[in-house]
mmCIF file of C-alpha atoms in Angstrom:
data_model
loop_
_atom_site.group_PDB
_atom_site.id
_atom_site.type_symbol
_atom_site.label_atom_id
_atom_site.label_comp_id
_atom_site.label_asym_id
_atom_site.label_seq_id
_atom_site.Cartn_x
_atom_site.Cartn_y
_atom_site.Cartn_z
ATOM 1 C CA MET A 14 -24.732 0.058 16.941
ATOM 2 C CA LYS A 15 -21.288 1.583 16.419
ATOM 3 C CA ASP A 16 -19.024 2.026 19.452
ATOM 4 C CA THR A 17 -18.381 5.768 19.760
ATOM 5 C CA THR A 18 -14.980 5.057 21.332
ATOM 6 C CA LYS A 19 -13.924 3.273 18.126
ATOM 7 C CA LYS A 20 -13.678 6.020 15.555
ATOM 8 C CA ALA A 21 -11.100 5.795 12.789
ATOM 9 C CA VAL A 22 -10.249 8.636 10.424
ATOM 10 C CA LEU A 23 -8.854 7.486 7.082
ATOM 11 C CA ALA A 24 -7.035 10.290 5.291
ATOM 12 C CA GLY A 25 -6.889 9.587 1.580
ATOM 13 C CA GLY A 26 -9.152 6.625 2.213
ATOM 14 C CA SER A 27 -11.225 6.685 -0.971
ATOM 15 C CA GLY A 28 -8.851 4.491 -2.990
ATOM 16 C CA PHE A 29 -8.418 0.746 -3.304
ATOM 17 C CA LEU A 30 -6.884 0.094 0.130
ATOM 18 C CA GLY A 31 -8.968 2.649 1.982
ATOM 19 C CA THR A 32 -12.224 1.309 0.568
ATOM 20 C CA ALA A 33 -11.368 -2.265 1.577
ATOM 21 C CA LEU A 34 -10.289 -1.125 5.049
ATOM 22 C CA ALA A 35 -13.391 1.010 5.613
ATOM 23 C CA GLU A 36 -15.645 -1.916 4.738
ATOM 24 C CA ARG A 37 -13.898 -4.205 7.236
ATOM 25 C CA LEU A 38 -13.839 -1.582 9.989
ATOM 26 C CA ASN A 39 -17.488 -0.799 9.466
ATOM 27 C CA ALA A 40 -18.353 -4.497 9.776
ATOM 28 C CA SER A 41 -16.258 -4.671 12.972
ATOM 29 C CA GLY A 42 -18.225 -1.918 14.692
ATOM 30 C CA TRP A 43 -15.973 1.059 14.018
ATOM 31 C CA GLN A 44 -17.139 4.526 13.096
ATOM 32 C CA VAL A 45 -15.221 5.367 9.935
ATOM 33 C CA VAL A 46 -14.607 8.793 8.445
ATOM 34 C CA VAL A 47 -12.836 9.108 5.104
ATOM 35 C CA LEU A 48 -11.059 12.349 4.236
ATOM 36 C CA THR A 49 -11.220 12.733 0.467
ATOM 37 C CA ARG A 50 -10.929 15.423 -2.190
ATOM 38 C CA ASN A 51 -14.283 14.465 -3.682
ATOM 39 C CA PRO A 52 -16.740 13.325 -0.987
ATOM 40 C CA ASP A 53 -19.699 13.491 -3.368
ATOM 41 C CA ALA A 54 -18.172 10.746 -5.490
ATOM 42 C CA TYR A 55 -17.331 8.466 -2.559
ATOM 43 C CA LYS A 56 -19.251 5.153 -2.655
ATOM 44 C CA GLY A 57 -17.618 3.268 0.222
ATOM 45 C CA ARG A 58 -18.770 2.216 3.686
ATOM 46 C CA ALA A 59 -17.849 5.378 5.584
ATOM 47 C CA ARG A 60 -18.825 8.997 6.074
ATOM 48 C CA ALA A 61 -16.899 11.118 3.586
ATOM 49 C CA VAL A 62 -15.526 14.543 4.524
ATOM 50 C CA ALA A 63 -13.795 16.977 2.174
ATOM 51 C CA TRP A 64 -10.105 17.778 2.441
ATOM 52 C CA ASN A 65 -7.307 18.559 -0.003
ATOM 53 C CA GLY A 66 -4.334 17.070 1.831
ATOM 54 C CA GLN A 67 -2.565 20.426 1.923
ATOM 55 C CA SER A 68 -4.396 22.902 4.136
ATOM 56 C CA SER A 69 -6.508 23.151 7.275
ATOM 57 C CA GLY A 70 -10.297 23.081 7.195
ATOM 58 C CA ASP A 71 -13.456 21.786 8.793
ATOM 59 C CA TRP A 72 -12.108 18.232 8.478
ATOM 60 C CA GLU A 73 -9.806 18.867 11.444
ATOM 61 C CA SER A 74 -12.676 18.479 13.920
ATOM 62 C CA GLU A 75 -13.022 14.822 12.903
ATOM 63 C CA LEU A 76 -9.666 14.035 14.522
ATOM 64 C CA ASP A 77 -10.625 15.364 17.954
ATOM 65 C CA GLY A 78 -11.741 12.360 19.994
ATOM 66 C CA ALA A 79 -10.993 9.788 17.289
ATOM 67 C CA ALA A 80 -9.191 6.638 18.407
ATOM 68 C CA THR A 81 -7.040 6.248 15.314
ATOM 69 C CA LEU A 82 -5.743 8.206 12.346
ATOM 70 C CA VAL A 83 -4.779 6.203 9.264
ATOM 71 C CA ASN A 84 -2.992 8.127 6.524
ATOM 72 C CA LEU A 85 -3.064 6.569 3.053
ATOM 73 C CA THR A 86 -2.652 9.819 1.125
ATOM 74 C CA GLY A 87 -0.357 9.984 -1.871
ATOM 75 C CA LYS A 88 -0.407 10.332 -5.645
ATOM 76 C CA SER A 89 -0.130 6.949 -7.331
ATOM 77 C CA VAL A 90 3.389 5.962 -8.366
ATOM 78 C CA ASN A 91 1.798 4.291 -11.387
ATOM 79 C CA SER A 92 2.508 7.297 -13.584
ATOM 80 C CA ARG A 93 5.130 8.437 -16.058
ATOM 81 C CA PRO A 94 8.418 9.277 -14.290
ATOM 82 C CA THR A 95 8.394 12.949 -15.274
ATOM 83 C CA ARG A 96 9.845 15.612 -12.985
ATOM 84 C CA ALA A 97 6.374 17.047 -12.428
ATOM 85 C CA ASN A 98 4.922 13.686 -11.451
ATOM 86 C CA ARG A 99 7.817 12.922 -9.126
ATOM 87 C CA ARG A 100 7.436 16.290 -7.423
ATOM 88 C CA GLU A 101 3.722 15.634 -6.936
ATOM 89 C CA ILE A 102 4.353 12.103 -5.630
ATOM 90 C CA LEU A 103 6.691 13.556 -2.996
ATOM 91 C CA SER A 104 4.615 16.594 -2.046
ATOM 92 C CA SER A 105 1.333 14.662 -1.823
ATOM 93 C CA ARG A 106 2.902 12.381 0.766
ATOM 94 C CA VAL A 107 4.926 14.814 2.842
ATOM 95 C CA ASP A 108 2.397 17.683 2.781
ATOM 96 C CA SER A 109 -0.438 15.444 3.949
ATOM 97 C CA VAL A 110 1.594 14.245 6.932
ATOM 98 C CA LYS A 111 2.520 17.800 7.870
ATOM 99 C CA VAL A 112 -1.040 19.147 7.696
ATOM 100 C CA LEU A 113 -2.353 16.175 9.678
ATOM 101 C CA GLY A 114 0.342 16.810 12.286
ATOM 102 C CA GLU A 115 -0.738 20.425 12.587
ATOM 103 C CA ALA A 116 -4.355 19.308 13.042
ATOM 104 C CA VAL A 117 -3.407 16.719 15.670
ATOM 105 C CA ARG A 118 -1.584 19.374 17.707
ATOM 106 C CA LYS A 119 -4.800 21.425 17.834
ATOM 107 C CA CYS A 120 -6.884 18.559 19.227
ATOM 108 C CA ALA A 121 -8.023 18.577 22.836
ATOM 109 C CA HIS A 122 -8.231 14.777 22.558
ATOM 110 C CA PRO A 123 -5.945 13.670 19.722
ATOM 111 C CA PRO A 124 -6.003 10.132 18.327
ATOM 112 C CA ASP A 125 -4.080 7.579 20.375
ATOM 113 C CA THR A 126 -2.675 5.917 17.268
ATOM 114 C CA TRP A 127 -1.348 7.164 13.930
ATOM 115 C CA ILE A 128 -0.908 4.485 11.269
ATOM 116 C CA GLN A 129 1.117 5.776 8.361
ATOM 117 C CA ALA A 130 1.371 4.032 4.999
ATOM 118 C CA SER A 131 4.842 3.808 3.506
ATOM 119 C CA SER A 132 6.416 1.494 0.939
ATOM 120 C CA LEU A 133 8.950 -1.302 0.674
ATOM 121 C CA ALA A 134 10.484 0.854 -2.073
ATOM 122 C CA ILE A 135 12.438 2.530 0.739
ATOM 123 C CA TYR A 136 14.940 -0.329 0.394
ATOM 124 C CA GLY A 137 15.572 0.429 -3.270
ATOM 125 C CA ASN A 138 16.275 -2.193 -5.927
ATOM 126 C CA THR A 139 17.807 -4.824 -3.666
ATOM 127 C CA GLY A 140 18.765 -7.596 -6.073
ATOM 128 C CA GLU A 141 19.305 -10.799 -4.100
ATOM 129 C CA ASN A 142 19.544 -9.102 -0.694
ATOM 130 C CA LEU A 143 16.869 -10.021 1.836
ATOM 131 C CA CYS A 144 15.321 -6.968 3.527
ATOM 132 C CA LEU A 145 14.191 -6.899 7.141
ATOM 133 C CA GLU A 146 12.937 -3.797 8.939
ATOM 134 C CA SER A 147 16.479 -3.211 10.212
ATOM 135 C CA ALA A 148 17.840 -2.716 6.681
ATOM 136 C CA PRO A 149 18.919 0.877 6.011
ATOM 137 C CA PRO A 150 17.016 3.014 3.504
ATOM 138 C CA ALA A 151 18.473 3.229 0.027
ATOM 139 C CA THR A 152 19.186 6.510 -1.756
ATOM 140 C CA GLY A 153 17.744 7.893 -4.959
ATOM 141 C CA TYR A 154 14.197 7.822 -6.267
ATOM 142 C CA PRO A 155 11.829 6.391 -4.971
ATOM 143 C CA ALA A 156 13.630 5.501 -1.739
ATOM 144 C CA ASP A 157 14.209 9.188 -0.946
ATOM 145 C CA VAL A 158 10.464 9.808 -1.214
ATOM 146 C CA CYS A 159 9.767 7.066 1.327
ATOM 147 C CA SER A 160 12.427 8.400 3.710
ATOM 148 C CA ALA A 161 11.005 11.925 3.527
ATOM 149 C CA TRP A 162 7.519 10.488 4.079
ATOM 150 C CA GLU A 163 8.585 8.640 7.219
ATOM 151 C CA ASP A 164 10.684 11.547 8.505
ATOM 152 C CA ALA A 165 7.642 13.806 8.227
ATOM 153 C CA LEU A 166 5.731 11.431 10.498
ATOM 154 C CA LYS A 167 8.446 11.566 13.157
ATOM 155 C CA ALA A 168 8.082 15.348 13.257
ATOM 156 C CA SER A 169 4.269 15.253 13.300
ATOM 157 C CA THR A 170 3.172 12.733 15.921
ATOM 158 C CA GLY A 171 2.210 14.207 19.274
ATOM 159 C CA PRO A 172 3.448 13.163 22.719
ATOM 160 C CA GLY A 173 1.924 9.920 23.907
ATOM 161 C CA MET A 174 0.733 8.997 20.426
ATOM 162 C CA ARG A 175 1.495 5.487 19.150
ATOM 163 C CA PRO A 176 3.082 5.762 15.683
ATOM 164 C CA VAL A 177 3.019 2.769 13.341
ATOM 165 C CA VAL A 178 4.623 2.791 9.889
ATOM 166 C CA LEU A 179 3.499 0.092 7.458
ATOM 167 C CA ARG A 180 5.943 -0.379 4.601
ATOM 168 C CA ILE A 181 3.535 -1.943 2.147
ATOM 169 C CA GLY A 182 4.444 -4.250 -0.727
ATOM 170 C CA ILE A 183 2.404 -4.879 -3.866
ATOM 171 C CA VAL A 184 -1.168 -5.473 -2.740
ATOM 172 C CA LEU A 185 -3.211 -7.838 -4.885
ATOM 173 C CA GLY A 186 -6.970 -7.403 -5.065
ATOM 174 C CA ARG A 187 -9.729 -7.925 -7.587
ATOM 175 C CA ASP A 188 -10.932 -4.297 -7.464
ATOM 176 C CA GLY A 189 -7.637 -2.446 -7.600
ATOM 177 C CA GLY A 190 -3.911 -2.545 -7.105
ATOM 178 C CA ALA A 191 -1.582 -4.324 -9.521
ATOM 179 C CA LEU A 192 -3.615 -7.448 -10.318
ATOM 180 C CA PRO A 193 -6.254 -6.086 -12.739
ATOM 181 C CA PHE A 194 -3.520 -4.418 -14.812
ATOM 182 C CA LEU A 195 -1.320 -7.533 -14.849
ATOM 183 C CA ALA A 196 -4.270 -9.770 -15.692
ATOM 184 C CA THR A 197 -5.196 -7.500 -18.597
ATOM 185 C CA LEU A 198 -1.659 -7.695 -19.998
ATOM 186 C CA VAL A 199 -1.747 -11.478 -19.799
ATOM 187 C CA LYS A 200 -5.138 -11.613 -21.553
ATOM 188 C CA TRP A 201 -3.723 -9.416 -24.315
ATOM 189 C CA GLY A 202 -0.887 -11.869 -24.877
ATOM 190 C CA LEU A 203 1.650 -9.591 -23.157
ATOM 191 C CA GLY A 204 2.231 -11.801 -20.130
ATOM 192 C CA GLY A 205 5.831 -12.748 -20.755
ATOM 193 C CA THR A 206 8.754 -12.353 -18.396
ATOM 194 C CA VAL A 207 9.686 -8.707 -17.864
ATOM 195 C CA GLY A 208 13.362 -7.936 -18.428
ATOM 196 C CA ASN A 209 15.460 -10.821 -17.118
ATOM 197 C CA GLY A 210 12.607 -11.939 -14.855
ATOM 198 C CA LYS A 211 14.860 -12.273 -11.804
ATOM 199 C CA GLN A 212 13.496 -9.225 -9.959
ATOM 200 C CA TRP A 213 11.682 -10.062 -6.729
ATOM 201 C CA PHE A 214 7.982 -9.372 -6.259
ATOM 202 C CA SER A 215 6.971 -8.825 -2.614
ATOM 203 C CA TRP A 216 3.207 -9.284 -2.718
ATOM 204 C CA LEU A 217 0.254 -9.347 -0.346
ATOM 205 C CA HIS A 218 -3.389 -10.441 -0.649
ATOM 206 C CA VAL A 219 -5.727 -7.537 0.121
ATOM 207 C CA ASP A 220 -7.539 -9.597 2.776
ATOM 208 C CA ASP A 221 -4.288 -9.977 4.735
ATOM 209 C CA MET A 222 -3.566 -6.282 4.233
ATOM 210 C CA VAL A 223 -6.883 -5.366 5.861
ATOM 211 C CA ARG A 224 -6.297 -7.885 8.662
ATOM 212 C CA ILE A 225 -2.925 -6.286 9.388
ATOM 213 C CA PHE A 226 -4.468 -2.837 9.667
ATOM 214 C CA LEU A 227 -7.133 -4.196 12.005
ATOM 215 C CA ALA A 228 -4.541 -5.971 14.164
ATOM 216 C CA VAL A 229 -2.516 -2.763 14.497
ATOM 217 C CA LEU A 230 -5.634 -0.748 15.288
ATOM 218 C CA GLU A 231 -6.794 -3.044 18.055
ATOM 219 C CA ASN A 232 -3.511 -4.209 19.596
ATOM 220 C CA LYS A 233 -1.485 -1.446 21.206
ATOM 221 C CA GLU A 234 1.601 -3.671 21.316
ATOM 222 C CA TYR A 235 2.181 -2.838 17.661
ATOM 223 C CA ARG A 236 4.512 0.151 17.443
ATOM 224 C CA GLY A 237 7.191 1.335 15.062
ATOM 225 C CA THR A 238 7.955 0.114 11.545
ATOM 226 C CA TYR A 239 6.747 -3.081 9.856
ATOM 227 C CA ASN A 240 7.352 -4.696 6.494
ATOM 228 C CA VAL A 241 3.954 -5.600 5.058
ATOM 229 C CA ALA A 242 4.216 -8.419 2.531
ATOM 230 C CA ALA A 243 3.529 -12.133 2.456
ATOM 231 C CA PRO A 244 6.429 -14.255 3.770
ATOM 232 C CA ASN A 245 7.111 -15.763 0.327
ATOM 233 C CA ALA A 246 8.189 -13.280 -2.320
ATOM 234 C CA VAL A 247 8.438 -14.600 -5.884
ATOM 235 C CA ARG A 248 10.422 -13.618 -8.948
ATOM 236 C CA ASN A 249 8.808 -11.817 -11.855
ATOM 237 C CA ARG A 250 9.189 -14.837 -14.151
ATOM 238 C CA ASP A 251 7.294 -17.022 -11.657
ATOM 239 C CA LEU A 252 4.574 -14.407 -11.190
ATOM 240 C CA MET A 253 3.950 -14.131 -14.934
ATOM 241 C CA ARG A 254 4.053 -17.906 -15.469
ATOM 242 C CA THR A 255 1.491 -18.399 -12.684
ATOM 243 C CA LEU A 256 -0.819 -15.743 -14.086
ATOM 244 C CA ARG A 257 -0.647 -17.248 -17.578
ATOM 245 C CA ALA A 258 -1.524 -20.684 -16.220
ATOM 246 C CA LEU A 259 -4.455 -19.446 -14.143
ATOM 247 C CA LEU A 260 -5.824 -17.326 -16.989
ATOM 248 C CA LYS A 261 -5.286 -20.195 -19.466
ATOM 249 C CA ARG A 262 -3.013 -18.232 -21.750
ATOM 250 C CA PRO A 263 -0.103 -19.742 -23.682
ATOM 251 C CA TRP A 264 3.563 -18.935 -23.291
ATOM 252 C CA SER A 265 4.308 -15.327 -24.163
ATOM 253 C CA PRO A 266 7.650 -13.985 -25.373
ATOM 254 C CA PRO A 267 9.712 -12.071 -22.803
ATOM 255 C CA ALA A 268 9.680 -8.297 -22.893
ATOM 256 C CA PRO A 269 13.243 -6.929 -23.229
ATOM 257 C CA VAL A 270 14.148 -3.791 -21.314
ATOM 258 C CA PRO A 271 13.808 -1.363 -24.280
ATOM 259 C CA ALA A 272 10.331 -2.727 -25.017
ATOM 260 C CA VAL A 273 9.352 -2.319 -21.361
ATOM 261 C CA TRP A 274 10.437 1.329 -21.413
ATOM 262 C CA LEU A 275 8.510 2.019 -24.616
ATOM 263 C CA GLY A 276 5.423 0.137 -23.500
ATOM 264 C CA SER A 277 5.433 1.835 -20.114
ATOM 265 C CA TRP A 278 5.552 5.264 -21.692
ATOM 266 C CA LEU A 279 2.638 4.411 -23.976
ATOM 267 C CA LEU A 280 0.659 3.088 -20.983
ATOM 268 C CA GLY A 281 1.525 6.111 -18.840
ATOM 269 C CA THR A 282 3.428 4.227 -16.152
ATOM 270 C CA ASP A 283 6.960 3.927 -14.768
ATOM 271 C CA PRO A 284 9.016 1.049 -16.246
ATOM 272 C CA LYS A 285 11.034 0.708 -13.039
ATOM 273 C CA LEU A 286 7.928 -0.590 -11.292
ATOM 274 C CA ALA A 287 8.322 -3.744 -13.364
ATOM 275 C CA LEU A 288 12.100 -3.812 -13.831
ATOM 276 C CA THR A 289 13.136 -3.428 -10.191
ATOM 277 C CA GLY A 290 12.175 -5.380 -7.115
ATOM 278 C CA ARG A 291 12.945 -6.336 -3.576
ATOM 279 C CA ARG A 292 12.651 -9.423 -1.418
ATOM 280 C CA CYS A 293 11.284 -8.390 1.961
ATOM 281 C CA LEU A 294 10.280 -10.435 4.985
ATOM 282 C CA PRO A 295 7.552 -9.347 7.445
ATOM 283 C CA ARG A 296 9.801 -10.245 10.368
ATOM 284 C CA ARG A 297 8.246 -7.935 12.958
ATOM 285 C CA LEU A 298 4.690 -8.916 12.036
ATOM 286 C CA THR A 299 5.412 -12.614 12.457
ATOM 287 C CA GLU A 300 7.271 -11.965 15.709
ATOM 288 C CA ALA A 301 4.166 -10.107 16.943
ATOM 289 C CA GLY A 302 2.107 -13.221 16.266
ATOM 290 C CA PHE A 303 0.336 -12.146 13.083
ATOM 291 C CA GLU A 304 -0.608 -15.156 10.948
ATOM 292 C CA PHE A 305 -1.010 -14.706 7.213
ATOM 293 C CA ILE A 306 -3.880 -16.516 5.535
ATOM 294 C CA HIS A 307 -2.403 -16.205 2.044
ATOM 295 C CA THR A 308 1.238 -17.294 1.878
ATOM 296 C CA ASP A 309 1.269 -19.040 -1.512
ATOM 297 C CA LEU A 310 1.034 -16.810 -4.577
ATOM 298 C CA GLU A 311 -0.794 -19.291 -6.802
ATOM 299 C CA THR A 312 -3.437 -19.953 -4.159
ATOM 300 C CA ALA A 313 -3.874 -16.227 -3.523
ATOM 301 C CA LEU A 314 -4.209 -15.446 -7.223
ATOM 302 C CA ARG A 315 -6.625 -18.315 -7.726
ATOM 303 C CA ASP A 316 -8.786 -16.896 -4.938
ATOM 304 C CA LEU A 317 -8.760 -13.370 -6.362
ATOM 305 C CA LEU A 318 -9.267 -14.343 -9.977
ATOM 306 C CA ARG A 319 -12.165 -16.588 -9.009
ATOM 307 C CA GLN A 320 -13.739 -13.616 -7.200
ATOM 308 C CA GLU A 321 -13.110 -11.488 -10.284
ATOM 309 C CA ALA A 322 -14.903 -13.986 -12.479
#
């Protein structure tokens, strides 16, 4: 039987992360409601309720009396870097926070906790610099999007509410995220080093991602902003070499920058996702006592690729 005092509302929870989180919460005795644009198509372990991320509606009643609001809403950054796409990436994030804030203010019993997804991209392309939570935000796209996203949360949380911002790295899972795409490239013989290969890749196994959400949900000591990535970032060249070895593919020629730009356009994605990077440490998570299960990239990939097979 589900504990009625443990109700979590996942806004934008029908995607890769939301589906994994809903399954774990459901197994842990939580009531889970997913706010999604297409509830009829939802196949996860939660009750789906319609919303559009922009305006009020019947979905607002789900927040009244809920213990936690988790907001994962946002258009995927894995799209061509056109002006229209960038505008939609920004508006989908900021507008959803604002409309959720308006709904929270109407609640007689608002959620105690608001967990807001953000991104390590707020630090920009950091080169060799090591980023802790105390590092200042960068400027320019996509860092400005992340800053606006987080600023919207500050203006939307109600008095007494516990806000938690999770700046999430590149989550690896068998059913979504970056891994299926990267594995496909390697299988096609396109698994060479991208650019100079020195860019840092701050990664996270999906199981640890879900465990972090659960820890934040159930431990009220978590508050504020956290970097969410495994403690051991790797460079792009090491990532691609590891994937080739695990998938039993031979050496592949490196992809020079012009080829990455052309290939990204043909594939409908943003080349900067592969050409830029950041090396971030989850300092506040480790200080809070969170213990990662997956700290070695090869071991994590072996686990996920075995599940995939």
